[in-house]
Short mmCIF file of C-alpha atoms in Angstrom, two decimals:
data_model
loop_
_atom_site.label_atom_id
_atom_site.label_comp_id
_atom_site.label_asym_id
_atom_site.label_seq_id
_atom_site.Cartn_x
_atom_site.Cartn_y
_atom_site.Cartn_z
CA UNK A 6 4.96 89.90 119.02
CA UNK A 7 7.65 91.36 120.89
CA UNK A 8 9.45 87.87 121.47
CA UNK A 9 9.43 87.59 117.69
CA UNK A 10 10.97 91.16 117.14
CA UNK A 11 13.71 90.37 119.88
CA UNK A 12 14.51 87.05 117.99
CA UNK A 13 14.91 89.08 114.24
CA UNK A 14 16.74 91.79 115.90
CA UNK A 15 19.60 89.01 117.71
CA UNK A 16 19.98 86.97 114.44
CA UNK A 17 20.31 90.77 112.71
CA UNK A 18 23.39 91.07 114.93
CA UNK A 19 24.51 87.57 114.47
CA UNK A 20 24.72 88.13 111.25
CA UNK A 21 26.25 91.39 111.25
CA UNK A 22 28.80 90.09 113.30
CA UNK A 23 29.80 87.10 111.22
CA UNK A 24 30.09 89.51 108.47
CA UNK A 25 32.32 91.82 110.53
CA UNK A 26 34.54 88.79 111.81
CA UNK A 27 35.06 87.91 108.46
CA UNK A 28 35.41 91.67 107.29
CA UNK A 29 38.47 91.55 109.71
CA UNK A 30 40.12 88.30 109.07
CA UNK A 31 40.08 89.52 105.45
CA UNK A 32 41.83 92.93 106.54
CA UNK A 33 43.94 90.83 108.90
CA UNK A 34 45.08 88.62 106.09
CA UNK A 35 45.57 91.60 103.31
CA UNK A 36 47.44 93.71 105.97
CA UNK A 37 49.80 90.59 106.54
CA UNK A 38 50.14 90.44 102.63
CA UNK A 39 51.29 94.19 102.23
CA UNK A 40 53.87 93.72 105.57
CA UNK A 41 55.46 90.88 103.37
CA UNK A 42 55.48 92.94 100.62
CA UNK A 43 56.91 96.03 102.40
CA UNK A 44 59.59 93.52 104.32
CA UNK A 45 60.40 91.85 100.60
CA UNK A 46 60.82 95.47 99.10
CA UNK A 47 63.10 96.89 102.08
CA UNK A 48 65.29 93.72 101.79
CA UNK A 49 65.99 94.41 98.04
CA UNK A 50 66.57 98.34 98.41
CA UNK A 51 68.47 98.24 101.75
CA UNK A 52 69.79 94.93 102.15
CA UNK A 53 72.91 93.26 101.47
CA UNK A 54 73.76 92.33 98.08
CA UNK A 55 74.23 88.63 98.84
CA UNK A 56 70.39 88.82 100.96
CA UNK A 57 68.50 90.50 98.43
CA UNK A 58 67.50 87.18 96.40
CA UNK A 59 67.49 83.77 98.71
CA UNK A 60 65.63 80.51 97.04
CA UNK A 61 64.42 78.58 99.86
CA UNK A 62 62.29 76.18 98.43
CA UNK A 63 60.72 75.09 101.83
CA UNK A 64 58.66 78.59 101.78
CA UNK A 65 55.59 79.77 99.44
CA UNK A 66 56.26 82.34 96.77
CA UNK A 67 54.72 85.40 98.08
CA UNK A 68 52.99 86.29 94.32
CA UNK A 69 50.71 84.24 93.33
CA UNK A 70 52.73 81.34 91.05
CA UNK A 71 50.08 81.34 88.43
CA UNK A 72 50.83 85.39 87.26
CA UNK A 73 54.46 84.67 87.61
CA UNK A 74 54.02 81.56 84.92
CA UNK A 75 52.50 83.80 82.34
CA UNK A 76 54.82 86.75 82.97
CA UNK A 77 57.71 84.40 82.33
CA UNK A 78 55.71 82.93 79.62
CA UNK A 79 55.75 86.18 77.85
CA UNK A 80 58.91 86.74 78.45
CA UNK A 81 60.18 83.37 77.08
CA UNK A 82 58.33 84.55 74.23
CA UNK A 83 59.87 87.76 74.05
CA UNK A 84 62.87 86.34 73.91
CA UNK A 85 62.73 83.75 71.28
CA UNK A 86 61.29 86.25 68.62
CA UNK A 87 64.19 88.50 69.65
CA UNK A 88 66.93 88.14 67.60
CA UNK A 89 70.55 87.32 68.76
CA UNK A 90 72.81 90.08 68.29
CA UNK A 91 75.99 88.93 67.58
CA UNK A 92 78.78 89.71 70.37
CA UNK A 93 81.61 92.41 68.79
CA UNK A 94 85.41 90.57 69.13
CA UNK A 95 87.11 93.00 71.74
CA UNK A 96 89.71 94.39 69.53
CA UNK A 97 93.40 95.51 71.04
CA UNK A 98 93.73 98.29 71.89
CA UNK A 99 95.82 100.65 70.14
CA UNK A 100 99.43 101.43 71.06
CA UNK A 101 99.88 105.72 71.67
CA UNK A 102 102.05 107.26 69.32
CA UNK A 103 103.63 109.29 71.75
CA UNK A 104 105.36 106.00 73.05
CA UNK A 105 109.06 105.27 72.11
CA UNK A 106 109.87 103.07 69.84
CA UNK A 107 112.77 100.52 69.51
CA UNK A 108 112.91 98.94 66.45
CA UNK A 109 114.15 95.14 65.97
CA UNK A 110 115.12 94.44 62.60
CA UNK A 111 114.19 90.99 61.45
CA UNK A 112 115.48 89.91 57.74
CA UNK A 113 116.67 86.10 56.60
CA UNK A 114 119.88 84.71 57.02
CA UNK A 115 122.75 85.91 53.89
CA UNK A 116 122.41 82.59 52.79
CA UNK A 117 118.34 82.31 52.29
CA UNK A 118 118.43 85.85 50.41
CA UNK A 119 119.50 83.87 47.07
CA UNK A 120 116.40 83.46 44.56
CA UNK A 121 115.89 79.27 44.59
CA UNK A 122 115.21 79.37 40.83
CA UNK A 123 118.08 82.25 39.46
CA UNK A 124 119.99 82.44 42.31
CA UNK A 125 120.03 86.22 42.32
CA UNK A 126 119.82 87.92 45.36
CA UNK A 127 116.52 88.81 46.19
CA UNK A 128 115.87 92.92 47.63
CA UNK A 129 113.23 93.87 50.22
CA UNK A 130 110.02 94.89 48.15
CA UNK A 131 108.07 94.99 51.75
CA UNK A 132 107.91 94.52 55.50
CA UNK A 133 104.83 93.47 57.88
CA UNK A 134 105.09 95.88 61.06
CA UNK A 135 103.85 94.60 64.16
CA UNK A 136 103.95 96.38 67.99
CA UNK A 137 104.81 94.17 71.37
CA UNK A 138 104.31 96.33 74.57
CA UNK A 139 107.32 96.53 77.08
CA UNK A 140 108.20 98.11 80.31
CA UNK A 141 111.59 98.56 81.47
CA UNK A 142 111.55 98.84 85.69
CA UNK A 143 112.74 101.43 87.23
CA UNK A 144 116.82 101.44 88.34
CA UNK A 145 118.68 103.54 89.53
CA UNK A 146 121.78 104.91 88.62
CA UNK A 147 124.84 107.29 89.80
CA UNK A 148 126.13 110.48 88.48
CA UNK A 149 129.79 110.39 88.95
CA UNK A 150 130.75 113.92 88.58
CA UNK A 151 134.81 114.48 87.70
CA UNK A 152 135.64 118.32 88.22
CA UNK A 153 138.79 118.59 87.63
CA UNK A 154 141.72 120.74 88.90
CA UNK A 155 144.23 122.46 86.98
CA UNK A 156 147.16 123.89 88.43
CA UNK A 157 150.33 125.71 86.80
CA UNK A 158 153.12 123.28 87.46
CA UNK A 159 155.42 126.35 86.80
CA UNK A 160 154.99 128.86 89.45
CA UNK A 161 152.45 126.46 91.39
CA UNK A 162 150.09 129.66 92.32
CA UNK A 163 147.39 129.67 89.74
CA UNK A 164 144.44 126.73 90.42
CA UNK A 165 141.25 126.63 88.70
CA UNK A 166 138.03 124.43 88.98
CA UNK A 167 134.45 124.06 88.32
CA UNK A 168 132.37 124.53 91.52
CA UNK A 169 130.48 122.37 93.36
CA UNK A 170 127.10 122.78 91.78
CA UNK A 171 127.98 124.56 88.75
CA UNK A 172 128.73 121.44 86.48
CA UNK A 173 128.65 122.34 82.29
CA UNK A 174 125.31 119.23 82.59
CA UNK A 175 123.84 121.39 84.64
CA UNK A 176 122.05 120.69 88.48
CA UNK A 177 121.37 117.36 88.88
CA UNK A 178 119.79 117.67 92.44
CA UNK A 179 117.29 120.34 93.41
CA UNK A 180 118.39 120.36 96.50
CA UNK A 181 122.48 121.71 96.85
CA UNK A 182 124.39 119.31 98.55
CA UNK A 183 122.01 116.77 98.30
CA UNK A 184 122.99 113.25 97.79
CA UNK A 185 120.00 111.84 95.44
CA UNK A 186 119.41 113.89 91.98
CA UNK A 187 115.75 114.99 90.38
CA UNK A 188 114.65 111.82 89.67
CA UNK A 189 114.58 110.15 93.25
CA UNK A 190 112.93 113.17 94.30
CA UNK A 191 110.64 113.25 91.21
CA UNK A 192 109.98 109.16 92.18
CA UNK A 193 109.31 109.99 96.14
CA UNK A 194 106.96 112.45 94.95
CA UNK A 195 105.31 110.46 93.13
CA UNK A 196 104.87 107.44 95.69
CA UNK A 197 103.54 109.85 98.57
CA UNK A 198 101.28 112.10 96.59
CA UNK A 199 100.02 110.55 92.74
CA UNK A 200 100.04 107.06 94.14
CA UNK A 201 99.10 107.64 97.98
CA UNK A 202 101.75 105.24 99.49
CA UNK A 203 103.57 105.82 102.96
CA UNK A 204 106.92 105.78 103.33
CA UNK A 205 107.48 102.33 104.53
CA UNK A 206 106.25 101.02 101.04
CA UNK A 207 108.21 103.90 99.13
CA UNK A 208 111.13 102.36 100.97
CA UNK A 209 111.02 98.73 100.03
CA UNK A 210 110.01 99.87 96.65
CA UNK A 211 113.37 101.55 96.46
CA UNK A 212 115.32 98.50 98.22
CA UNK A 213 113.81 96.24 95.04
CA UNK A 214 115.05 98.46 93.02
CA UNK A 215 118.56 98.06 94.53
CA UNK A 216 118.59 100.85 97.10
CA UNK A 217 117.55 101.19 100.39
CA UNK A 218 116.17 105.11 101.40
CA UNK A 219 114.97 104.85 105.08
CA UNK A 220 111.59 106.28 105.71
CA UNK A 221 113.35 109.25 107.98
CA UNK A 222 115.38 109.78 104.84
CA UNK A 223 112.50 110.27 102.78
CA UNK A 224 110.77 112.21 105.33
CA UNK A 225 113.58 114.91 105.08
CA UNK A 226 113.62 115.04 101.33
CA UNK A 227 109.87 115.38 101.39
CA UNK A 228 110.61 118.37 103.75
CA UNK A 229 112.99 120.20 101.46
CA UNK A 230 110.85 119.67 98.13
CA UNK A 231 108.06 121.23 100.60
CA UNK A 232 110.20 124.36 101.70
CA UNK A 233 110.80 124.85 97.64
CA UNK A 234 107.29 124.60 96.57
CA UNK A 235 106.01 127.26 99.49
CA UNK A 236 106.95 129.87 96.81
CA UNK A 237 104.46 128.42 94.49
CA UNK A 238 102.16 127.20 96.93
CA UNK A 239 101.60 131.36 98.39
CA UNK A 240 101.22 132.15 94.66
CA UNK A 241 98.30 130.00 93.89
CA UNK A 242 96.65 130.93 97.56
CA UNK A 243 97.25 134.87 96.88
CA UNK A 244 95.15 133.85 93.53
CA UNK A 245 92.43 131.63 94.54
CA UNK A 246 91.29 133.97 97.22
CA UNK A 247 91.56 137.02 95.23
CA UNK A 248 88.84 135.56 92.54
CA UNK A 249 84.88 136.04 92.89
CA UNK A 250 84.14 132.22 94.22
CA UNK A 251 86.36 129.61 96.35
CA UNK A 252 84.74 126.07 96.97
CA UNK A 253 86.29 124.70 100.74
CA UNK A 254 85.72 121.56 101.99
CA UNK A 255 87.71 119.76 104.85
CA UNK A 256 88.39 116.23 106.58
CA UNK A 257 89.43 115.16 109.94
CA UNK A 258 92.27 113.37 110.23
CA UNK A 259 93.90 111.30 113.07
CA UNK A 260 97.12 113.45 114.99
CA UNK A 261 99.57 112.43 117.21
CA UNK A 262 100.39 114.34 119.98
CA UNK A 263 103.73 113.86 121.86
CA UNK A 264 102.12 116.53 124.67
CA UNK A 265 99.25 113.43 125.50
CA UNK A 266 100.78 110.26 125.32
CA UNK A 267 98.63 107.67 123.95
CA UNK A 268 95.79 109.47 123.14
CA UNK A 269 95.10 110.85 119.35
CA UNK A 270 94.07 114.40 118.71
CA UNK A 271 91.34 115.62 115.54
CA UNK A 272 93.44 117.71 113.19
CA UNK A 273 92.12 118.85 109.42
CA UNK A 274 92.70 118.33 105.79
CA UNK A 275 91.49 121.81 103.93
CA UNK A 276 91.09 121.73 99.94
CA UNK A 277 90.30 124.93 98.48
CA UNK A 278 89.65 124.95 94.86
CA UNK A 279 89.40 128.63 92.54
CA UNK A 280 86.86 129.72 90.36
CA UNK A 281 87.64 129.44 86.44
CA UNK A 282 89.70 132.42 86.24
CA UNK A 283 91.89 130.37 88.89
CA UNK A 284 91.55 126.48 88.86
CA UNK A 285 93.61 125.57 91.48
CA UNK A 286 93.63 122.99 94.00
CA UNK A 287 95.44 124.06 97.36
CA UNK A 288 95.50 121.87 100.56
CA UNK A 289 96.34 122.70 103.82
CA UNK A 290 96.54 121.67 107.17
CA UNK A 291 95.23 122.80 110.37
CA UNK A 292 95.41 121.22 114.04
CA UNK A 293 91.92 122.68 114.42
CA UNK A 294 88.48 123.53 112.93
CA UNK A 295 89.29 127.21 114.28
CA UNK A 296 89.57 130.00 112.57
CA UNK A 297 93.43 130.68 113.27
CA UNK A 298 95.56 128.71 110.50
CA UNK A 299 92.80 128.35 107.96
CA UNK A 300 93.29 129.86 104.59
CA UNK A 301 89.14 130.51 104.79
CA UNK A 302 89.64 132.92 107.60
CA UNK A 303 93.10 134.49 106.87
CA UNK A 304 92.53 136.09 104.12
CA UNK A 305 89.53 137.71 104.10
#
């Protein structure tokens, strides 16, 4: 009797044990599954763009193939009952009105204006108008300025001339005694601050354009449009900070430093940007994060 019970109770655990054996392969198997899964849905959120789909025929599909049919079944489906819109023709786009205009007047020779049947001259009784964009590259040019002296040729003590400056056009440079007039400045401007360019590439713009400006050149004009625009600059500051909210944010930059030869210090970029009863954008520059220098911490 109690050989028999021993015998029921081992194949009991036999067969529990096959059943947990296979209880974990199956786990084993369906936690492998999910890690593919996991690996498959990583690659296509965090991968590169050109690893997030790769064919390789030499490897199973990890879905099974038989789901994917019918869902591309359905699909194909989908799609033939859908109907085709048709694709719009891209139209030009329109020319601004604000743009000048240079009109080209295009009429028949004298001798084709003759009626082929009367011979009498036939008038215009309509035109077709059409619109070519053109750019005209930058050039420069010069403004020769004659002031001229007058002198009494009688007594030879009176002598009168327009100053240096005062010209009946106007100024023609903001900056007096400048060599280059508003619109190189305007231009240099432009290059360093709209379009982001350093002064290397501002300078063989210029040379295309017939004229060399060396960098160091450039470097002092920049200097002297900057000492003119502190006015303006103090204005909008005095503003800004006097309103209920002012947004700052800042950037490190790269700065030499002629005290450590070789080596590179961390200098910042400030913005500061006014509520709606101001909306201005001010930067500045600071050789620190401190609080010395910084708009932030100067005025308040």
């Amino acid at each position: 009797m109690a050989a028999s019970e021993n015998n029921d109770d081992l194949q009991s655990a036999l067969r529990l044990n096959a059943e947990l054996i296979e209880t974990v392969e199956r786990l084993q198997k369906a936690n492998e599954q999910l890690r593919e899964e996991l690996n498959l849905y990583r690659s296509k959120l965090f991968g590169r763009s050109s690893e997030r789909h790769v064919e390789d025929d030499s490897q199973l599909h990890l879905f099974d193939l038989g789901v994917q049919q019918a869902e591309n079944d359905d699909v194909e489906d989908d799609e033939a009952i859908r109907p085709r819109r048709r694709r719009r023709k891209k139209k030009s786009e329109k020319l601004p009105d604000h743009l000048k205009r240079k009109v080209i007047e295009a009429d028949v020779p004298a001798e084709q204006r003759s009626c082929l049947c009367c011979g009498e001259e036939m008038p215009i009784v309509g035109t077709d108008i059409s619109n070519r964009l053109d750019f005209i590259p930058a050039e420069f040019f010069v403004w020769e300025i004659h002031r001229h002296k007058r002198a009494c040729c009688k007594c030879k003590e009176s002598i009168a001339q327009v100053p240096a400056g005062e010209e009946p056009c106007g100024l023609t440079t903001p900056i007096p005694g400048s060599d280059y007039g508003f619109g190189v400045y305007t231009q240099l401007i432009v290059n360093k601050f709209a379009d982001h360019l350093p002064l290397y590439r501002g300078e063989d713009i210029f040379a295309r354009a017939g004229m060399l400006i060396p960098r160091n050149t450039q470097f002092g004009m920049l200097a002297n449009i900057a000492a003119l625009a502190d006015v303006l600059v103090e204005l909008m500051k005095s503003r800004i900070v006097s309103g209920d909210v002012l947004g700052v944010d800042d950037t490190s930059v790269r700065l030499q430093d002629i005290s450590l030869p070789g080596k590179m210090r961390t200098a910042r970029f400030w913005l500061y940007r006014g509520g709606e009863d101001h909306p201005y954008n001010v930067f500045d520059f600071t050789e620190s994060r401190g609080r010395d220098g910084s708009l932030l911490y100067t005025n308040f």
